[in-house]
Coordinates of C-alpha atoms in Angstrom, one line a residue:
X30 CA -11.1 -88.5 17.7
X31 CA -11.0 -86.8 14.2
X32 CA -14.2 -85.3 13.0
X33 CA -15.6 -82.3 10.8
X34 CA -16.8 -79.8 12.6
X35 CA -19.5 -77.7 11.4
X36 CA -18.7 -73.8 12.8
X37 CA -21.3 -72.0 10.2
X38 CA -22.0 -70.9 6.5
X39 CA -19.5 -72.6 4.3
X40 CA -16.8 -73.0 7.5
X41 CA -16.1 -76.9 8.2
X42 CA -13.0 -77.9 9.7
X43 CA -11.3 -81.2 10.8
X44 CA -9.9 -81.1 14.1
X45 CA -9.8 -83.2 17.1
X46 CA -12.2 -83.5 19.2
X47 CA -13.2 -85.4 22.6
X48 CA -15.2 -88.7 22.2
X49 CA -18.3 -88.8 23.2
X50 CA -19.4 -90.4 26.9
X51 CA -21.1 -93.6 26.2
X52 CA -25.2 -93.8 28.2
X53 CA -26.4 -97.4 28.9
X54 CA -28.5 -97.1 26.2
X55 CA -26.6 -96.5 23.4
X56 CA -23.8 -97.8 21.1
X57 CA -20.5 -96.3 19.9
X58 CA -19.7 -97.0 16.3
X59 CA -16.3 -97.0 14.7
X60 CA -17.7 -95.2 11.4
X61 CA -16.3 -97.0 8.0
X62 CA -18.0 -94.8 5.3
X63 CA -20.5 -91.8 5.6
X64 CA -22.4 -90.5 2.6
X65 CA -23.0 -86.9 1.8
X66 CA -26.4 -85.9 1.2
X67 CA -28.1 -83.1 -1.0
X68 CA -29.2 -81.9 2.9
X69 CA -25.5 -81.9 4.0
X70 CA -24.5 -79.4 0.9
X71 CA -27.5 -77.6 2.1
X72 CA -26.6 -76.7 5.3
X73 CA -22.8 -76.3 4.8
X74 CA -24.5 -73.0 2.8
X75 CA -25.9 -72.0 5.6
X76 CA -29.9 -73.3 4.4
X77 CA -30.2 -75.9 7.1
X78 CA -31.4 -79.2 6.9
X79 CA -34.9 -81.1 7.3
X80 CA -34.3 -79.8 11.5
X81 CA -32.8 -76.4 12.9
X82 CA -28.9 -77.0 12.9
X83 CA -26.6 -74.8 15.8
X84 CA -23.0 -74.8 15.2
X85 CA -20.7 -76.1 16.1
X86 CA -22.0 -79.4 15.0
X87 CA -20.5 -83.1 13.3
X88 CA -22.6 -83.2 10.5
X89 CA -22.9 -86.6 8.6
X90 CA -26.3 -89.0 8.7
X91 CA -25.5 -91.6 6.4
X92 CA -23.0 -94.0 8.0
X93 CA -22.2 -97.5 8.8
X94 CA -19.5 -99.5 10.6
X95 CA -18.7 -101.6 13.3
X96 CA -19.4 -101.5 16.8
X97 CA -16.3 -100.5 18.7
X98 CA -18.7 -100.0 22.7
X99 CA -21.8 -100.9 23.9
X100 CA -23.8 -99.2 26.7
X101 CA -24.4 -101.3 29.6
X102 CA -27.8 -102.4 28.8
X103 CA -27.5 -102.8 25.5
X104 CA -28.5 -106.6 24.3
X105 CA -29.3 -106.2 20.5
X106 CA -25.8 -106.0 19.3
X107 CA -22.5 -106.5 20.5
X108 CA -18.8 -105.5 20.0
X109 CA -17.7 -106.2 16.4
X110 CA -21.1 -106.2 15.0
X111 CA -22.0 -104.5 11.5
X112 CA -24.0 -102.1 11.6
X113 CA -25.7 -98.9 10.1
X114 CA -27.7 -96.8 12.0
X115 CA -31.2 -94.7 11.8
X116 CA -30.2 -90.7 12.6
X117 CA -33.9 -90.0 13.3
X118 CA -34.5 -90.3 17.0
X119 CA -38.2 -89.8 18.2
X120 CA -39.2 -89.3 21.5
X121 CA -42.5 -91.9 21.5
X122 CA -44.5 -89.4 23.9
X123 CA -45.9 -86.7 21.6
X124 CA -49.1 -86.1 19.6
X125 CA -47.5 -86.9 16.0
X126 CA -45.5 -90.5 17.6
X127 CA -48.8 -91.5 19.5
X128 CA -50.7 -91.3 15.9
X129 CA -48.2 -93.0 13.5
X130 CA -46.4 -89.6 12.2
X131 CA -43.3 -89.9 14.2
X132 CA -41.3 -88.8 11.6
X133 CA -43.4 -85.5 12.6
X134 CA -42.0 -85.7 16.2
X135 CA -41.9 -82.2 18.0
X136 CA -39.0 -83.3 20.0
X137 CA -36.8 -85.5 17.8
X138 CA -32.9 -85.6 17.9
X139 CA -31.4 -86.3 14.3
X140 CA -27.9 -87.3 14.2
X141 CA -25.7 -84.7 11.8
X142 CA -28.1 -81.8 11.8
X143 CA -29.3 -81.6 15.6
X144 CA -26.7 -83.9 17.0
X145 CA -23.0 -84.7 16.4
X146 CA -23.2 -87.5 13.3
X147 CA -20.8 -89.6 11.1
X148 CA -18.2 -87.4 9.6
X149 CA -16.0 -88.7 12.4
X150 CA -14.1 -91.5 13.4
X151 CA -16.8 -92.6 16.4
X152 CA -20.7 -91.4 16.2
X153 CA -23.0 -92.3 19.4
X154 CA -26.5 -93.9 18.8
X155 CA -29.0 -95.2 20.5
X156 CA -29.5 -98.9 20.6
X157 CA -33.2 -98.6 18.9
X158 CA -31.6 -96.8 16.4
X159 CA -28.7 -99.7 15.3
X160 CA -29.9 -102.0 12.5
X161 CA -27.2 -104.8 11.8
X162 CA -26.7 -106.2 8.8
X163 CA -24.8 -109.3 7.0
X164 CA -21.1 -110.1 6.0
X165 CA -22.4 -110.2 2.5
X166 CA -23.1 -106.3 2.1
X167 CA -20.4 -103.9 1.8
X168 CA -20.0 -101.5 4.6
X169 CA -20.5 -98.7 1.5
X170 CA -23.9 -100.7 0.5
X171 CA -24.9 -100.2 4.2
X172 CA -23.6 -96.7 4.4
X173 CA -26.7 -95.9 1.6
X174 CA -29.4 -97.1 4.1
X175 CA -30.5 -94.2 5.2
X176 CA -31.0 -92.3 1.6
X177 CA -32.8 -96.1 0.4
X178 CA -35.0 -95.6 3.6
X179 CA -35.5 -92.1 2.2
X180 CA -36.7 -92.9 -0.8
X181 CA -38.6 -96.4 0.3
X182 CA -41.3 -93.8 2.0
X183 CA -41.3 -91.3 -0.9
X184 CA -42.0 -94.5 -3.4
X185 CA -44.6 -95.8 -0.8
X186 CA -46.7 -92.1 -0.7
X187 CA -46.5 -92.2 -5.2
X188 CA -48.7 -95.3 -4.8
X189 CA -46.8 -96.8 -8.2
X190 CA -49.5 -99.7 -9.7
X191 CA -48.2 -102.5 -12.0
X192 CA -48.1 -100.7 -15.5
X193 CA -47.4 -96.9 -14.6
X194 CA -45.5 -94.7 -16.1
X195 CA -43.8 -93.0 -13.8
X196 CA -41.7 -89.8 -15.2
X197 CA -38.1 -89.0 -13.0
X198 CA -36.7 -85.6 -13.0
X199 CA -33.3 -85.5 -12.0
X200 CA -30.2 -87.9 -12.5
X201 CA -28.7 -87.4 -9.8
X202 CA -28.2 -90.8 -7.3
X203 CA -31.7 -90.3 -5.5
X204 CA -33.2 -90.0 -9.0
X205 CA -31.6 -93.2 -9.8
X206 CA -32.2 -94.6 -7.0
X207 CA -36.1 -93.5 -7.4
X208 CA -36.5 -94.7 -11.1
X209 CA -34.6 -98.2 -10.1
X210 CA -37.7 -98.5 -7.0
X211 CA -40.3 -97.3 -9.6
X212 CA -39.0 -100.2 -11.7
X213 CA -39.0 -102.8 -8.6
X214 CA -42.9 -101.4 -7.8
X215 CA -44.4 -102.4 -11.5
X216 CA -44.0 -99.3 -13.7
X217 CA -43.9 -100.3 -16.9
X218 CA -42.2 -97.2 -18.1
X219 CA -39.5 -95.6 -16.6
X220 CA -38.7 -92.5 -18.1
X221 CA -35.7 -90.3 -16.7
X222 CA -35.7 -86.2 -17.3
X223 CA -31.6 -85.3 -17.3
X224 CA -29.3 -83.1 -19.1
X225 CA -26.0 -85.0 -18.4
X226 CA -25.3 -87.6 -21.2
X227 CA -23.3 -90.4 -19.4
X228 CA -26.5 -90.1 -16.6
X229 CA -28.6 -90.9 -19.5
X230 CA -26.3 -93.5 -20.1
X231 CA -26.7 -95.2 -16.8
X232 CA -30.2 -94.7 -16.5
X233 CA -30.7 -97.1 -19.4
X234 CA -28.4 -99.2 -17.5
X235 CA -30.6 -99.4 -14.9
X236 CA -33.8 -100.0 -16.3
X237 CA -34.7 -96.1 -17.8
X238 CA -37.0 -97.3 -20.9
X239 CA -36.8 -93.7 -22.1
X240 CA -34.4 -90.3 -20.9
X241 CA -35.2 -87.1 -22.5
X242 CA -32.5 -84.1 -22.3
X243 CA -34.8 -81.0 -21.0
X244 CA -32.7 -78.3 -22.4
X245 CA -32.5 -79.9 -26.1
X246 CA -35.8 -81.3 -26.2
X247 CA -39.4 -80.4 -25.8
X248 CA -40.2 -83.1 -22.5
X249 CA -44.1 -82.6 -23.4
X250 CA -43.7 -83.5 -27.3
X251 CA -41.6 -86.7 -26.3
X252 CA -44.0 -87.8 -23.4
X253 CA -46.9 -87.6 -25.8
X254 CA -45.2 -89.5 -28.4
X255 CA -43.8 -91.9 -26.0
X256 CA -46.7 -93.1 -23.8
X257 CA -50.8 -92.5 -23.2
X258 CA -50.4 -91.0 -19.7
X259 CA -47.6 -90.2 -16.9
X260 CA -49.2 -91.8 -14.1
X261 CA -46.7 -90.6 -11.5
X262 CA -44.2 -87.7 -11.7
X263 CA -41.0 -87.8 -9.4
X264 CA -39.0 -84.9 -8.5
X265 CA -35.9 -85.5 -7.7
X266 CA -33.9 -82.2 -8.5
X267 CA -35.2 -80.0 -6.1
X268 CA -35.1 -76.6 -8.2
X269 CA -38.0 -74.7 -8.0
X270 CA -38.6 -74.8 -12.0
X271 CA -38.5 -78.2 -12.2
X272 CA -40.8 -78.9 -9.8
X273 CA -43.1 -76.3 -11.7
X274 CA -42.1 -78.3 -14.9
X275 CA -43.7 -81.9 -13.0
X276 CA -47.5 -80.2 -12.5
X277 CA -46.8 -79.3 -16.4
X278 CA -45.5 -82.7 -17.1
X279 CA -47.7 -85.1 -15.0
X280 CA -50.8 -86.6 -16.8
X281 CA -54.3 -86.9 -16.2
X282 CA -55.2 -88.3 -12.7
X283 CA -51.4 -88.4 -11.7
X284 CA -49.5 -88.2 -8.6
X285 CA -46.4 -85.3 -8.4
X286 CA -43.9 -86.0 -5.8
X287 CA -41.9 -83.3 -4.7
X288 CA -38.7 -85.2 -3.6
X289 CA -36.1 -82.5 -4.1
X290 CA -35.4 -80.2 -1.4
X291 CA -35.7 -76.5 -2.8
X292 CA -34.6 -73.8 -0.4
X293 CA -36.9 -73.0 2.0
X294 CA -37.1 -68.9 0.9
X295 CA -38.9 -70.0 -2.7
X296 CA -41.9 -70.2 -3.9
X297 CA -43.8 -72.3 -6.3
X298 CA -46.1 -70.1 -9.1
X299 CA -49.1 -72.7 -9.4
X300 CA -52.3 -72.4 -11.1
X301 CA -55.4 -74.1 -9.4
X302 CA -57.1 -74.7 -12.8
X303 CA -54.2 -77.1 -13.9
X304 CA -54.8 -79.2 -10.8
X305 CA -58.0 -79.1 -11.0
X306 CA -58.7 -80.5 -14.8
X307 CA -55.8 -83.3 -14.4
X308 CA -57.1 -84.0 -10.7
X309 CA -53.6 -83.9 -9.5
X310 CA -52.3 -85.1 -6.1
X311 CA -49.2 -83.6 -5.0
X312 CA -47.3 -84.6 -2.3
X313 CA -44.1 -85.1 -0.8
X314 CA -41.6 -86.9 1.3
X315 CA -40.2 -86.1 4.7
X316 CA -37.3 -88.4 6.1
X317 CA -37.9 -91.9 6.7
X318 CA -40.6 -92.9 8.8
X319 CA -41.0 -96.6 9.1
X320 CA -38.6 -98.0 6.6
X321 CA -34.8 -98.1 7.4
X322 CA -35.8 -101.8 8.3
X323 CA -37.1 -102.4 4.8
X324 CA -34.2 -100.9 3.4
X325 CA -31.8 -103.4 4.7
X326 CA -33.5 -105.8 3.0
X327 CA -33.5 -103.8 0.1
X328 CA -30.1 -103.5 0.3
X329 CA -29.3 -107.2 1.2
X330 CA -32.0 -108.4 -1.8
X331 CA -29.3 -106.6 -4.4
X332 CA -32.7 -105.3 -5.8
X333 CA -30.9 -102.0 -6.7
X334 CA -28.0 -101.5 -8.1
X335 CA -25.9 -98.7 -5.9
X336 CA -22.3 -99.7 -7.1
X337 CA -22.9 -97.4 -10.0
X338 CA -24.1 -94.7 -8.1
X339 CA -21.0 -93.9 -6.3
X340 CA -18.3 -91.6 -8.1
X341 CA -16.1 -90.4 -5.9
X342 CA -14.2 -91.8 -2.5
X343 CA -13.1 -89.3 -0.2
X344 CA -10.9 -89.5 2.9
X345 CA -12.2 -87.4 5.9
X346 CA -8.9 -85.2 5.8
X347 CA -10.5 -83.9 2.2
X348 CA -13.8 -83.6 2.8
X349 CA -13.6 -79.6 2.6
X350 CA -13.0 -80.1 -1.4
X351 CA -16.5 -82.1 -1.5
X352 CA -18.6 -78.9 -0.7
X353 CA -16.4 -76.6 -2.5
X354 CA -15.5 -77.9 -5.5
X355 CA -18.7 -78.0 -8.0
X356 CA -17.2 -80.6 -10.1
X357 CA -18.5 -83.6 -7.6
X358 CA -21.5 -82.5 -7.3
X359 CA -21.9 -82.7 -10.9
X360 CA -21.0 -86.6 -10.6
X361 CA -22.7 -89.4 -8.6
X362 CA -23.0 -90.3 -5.2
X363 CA -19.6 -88.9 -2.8
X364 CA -18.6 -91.3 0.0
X365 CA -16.2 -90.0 3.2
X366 CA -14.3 -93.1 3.8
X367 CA -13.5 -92.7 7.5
X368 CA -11.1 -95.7 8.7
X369 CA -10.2 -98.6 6.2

């Protein structure tokens, strides 16, 4: 089959390579579309992903299609069958799955950073980990599960109450996807922090009440003209400045979500004494534990709009350009469309 093949820093290839033997347990999906992520990017520049990533490796964790095998004794879904699937595999024996943290599991197998994943014509899965879904979502929809399930469990831990104003840093499509859920949750205001004017443009599209441009305006001046208190701030750029920026930005009593992934070699300069006189609860978001059910809901509901996420359609023969050439990343969502 045809696949990238991640070899190390900033080397991906596409190249041939054997298909993968198919366990009773598990399916073999002929991949349609696979998204790439901010984590993807990350560890094509050789800054690994949420696990430890050995070359060579199929990278790839945000995928749908149809199933092309089943394993022996697998009874949930069937030859033909629409599917996406959950990379996150957890073993259901240690301390962290035997106390509802699996997505802490010490032993857990992640499909495109730990194990071959989606930027290939076939990716293996376990059965557990194969979530159908209907003839009335687009296999590009589906493809977005795994970012939605992503964000459902970052949305969950900012603990949004009807009438919030939650703050958004970051346009980018998990920013939009982040101030669309904020919306969905009650949030009353929906403010979106983002430099790029035709983001602004689409965040109002999709239910920003306010955008502020950070590098032409003062964000602190225009929150306290704009509302009483930022109840929740969300993080969605992952820079290290910015996620100083949301302790400066967040108001009395509010919740900071740190939902950008900054490099793991930085460090955040944080005084105690702000925390402490806003009472402050920072958190943040790892994988998806728990939700890529909810998410095909999500996605089936139409409750977000995704269409206007995605930019750029790439064929896996050109998917080199995607992590080379800046000028997607400065766009929406990029989807590798694998087989028509």
């Amino acid at each position: 089959m045809k696949a990238a093949v991640y070899y190390g820093k900033q080397d991906l290839r596409v190249e041939e390579v054997p298909e993968k033997e198919l366990k009773d347990n598990e399916v073999m999906i002929k991949v349609k579309y696979c998204g790439v992520c901010g984590t993807d990017i990350h560890i094509f520049n050789g800054d690994g992903g949420s696990f430890a990533v050995t070359p060579p490796l199929i990278p790839g964790h945000e995928f749908s299609g149809v199933v092309a095998k089943a394993g022996a004794g697998v009874t949930s879904v069937k030859v033909g069958d629409r599917v996406s699937g959950d990379p996150n595999d957890m073993c259901g024996e240690c301390y962290y799955c035997k106390n509802a943290m699996q997505h802490f599991c010490t032993n857990n197998i992640g499909l495109g950073t730990t194990v071959d994943g989606g930027f290939a014509e076939y990716v293996v899965i376990r059965e557990k980990q194969v979530y159908k879904f209907s003839d009335e979502l687009s296999f590009m929809e589906a493809a977005m599960a795994e970012p939605i399930s992503c964000c459902l469990h970052g949305i969950d831990l900012c603990n949004i109450k009807s009438g919030d104003t939650v703050l958004v840093m970051g346009g980018g499509p998990i920013g939009m996807i982040m101030m669309q859920l904020a919306k969905n949750a009650g949030a009353s205001k929906v403010i979106l922090s983002e430099p790029v004017e035709e983001k602004k443009e689409l965040a109002v599209k999709l239910g920003a009440t306010k955008t502020i441009n950070p590098i032409e305006e003062d964000v602190q001046a225009v929150l306290a003209d704009y509302c009483a208190n930022v109840d929740v701030v969300i993080e969605c750029v992952g820079n290290i400045h910015t996620q100083e920026d949301a302790i400066k930005f967040a108001g009395k009593g509010a919740t900071v979500m740190y939902f950008g992934l900054a490099a793991p070699d930085e460090s955040l300069p944080l005084k105690p004494d702000d925390v402490f006189k806003k009472e402050l609860k920072i958190t943040s978001s790892f994988i998806n534990p728990y939700t890529f059910e909810r998410a095909i809901q999500v996605l089936e509901s139409k409750a977000i709009d995704l269409e206007s996420l995605i930019t750029n359609i790439v064929p896996l023969d050109d998917i080199a350009d995607v992590f080379t050439k800046p000028e997607y990343r400065r766009t929406g969502k990029v989807m590798i469309q694998v087989s028509e």
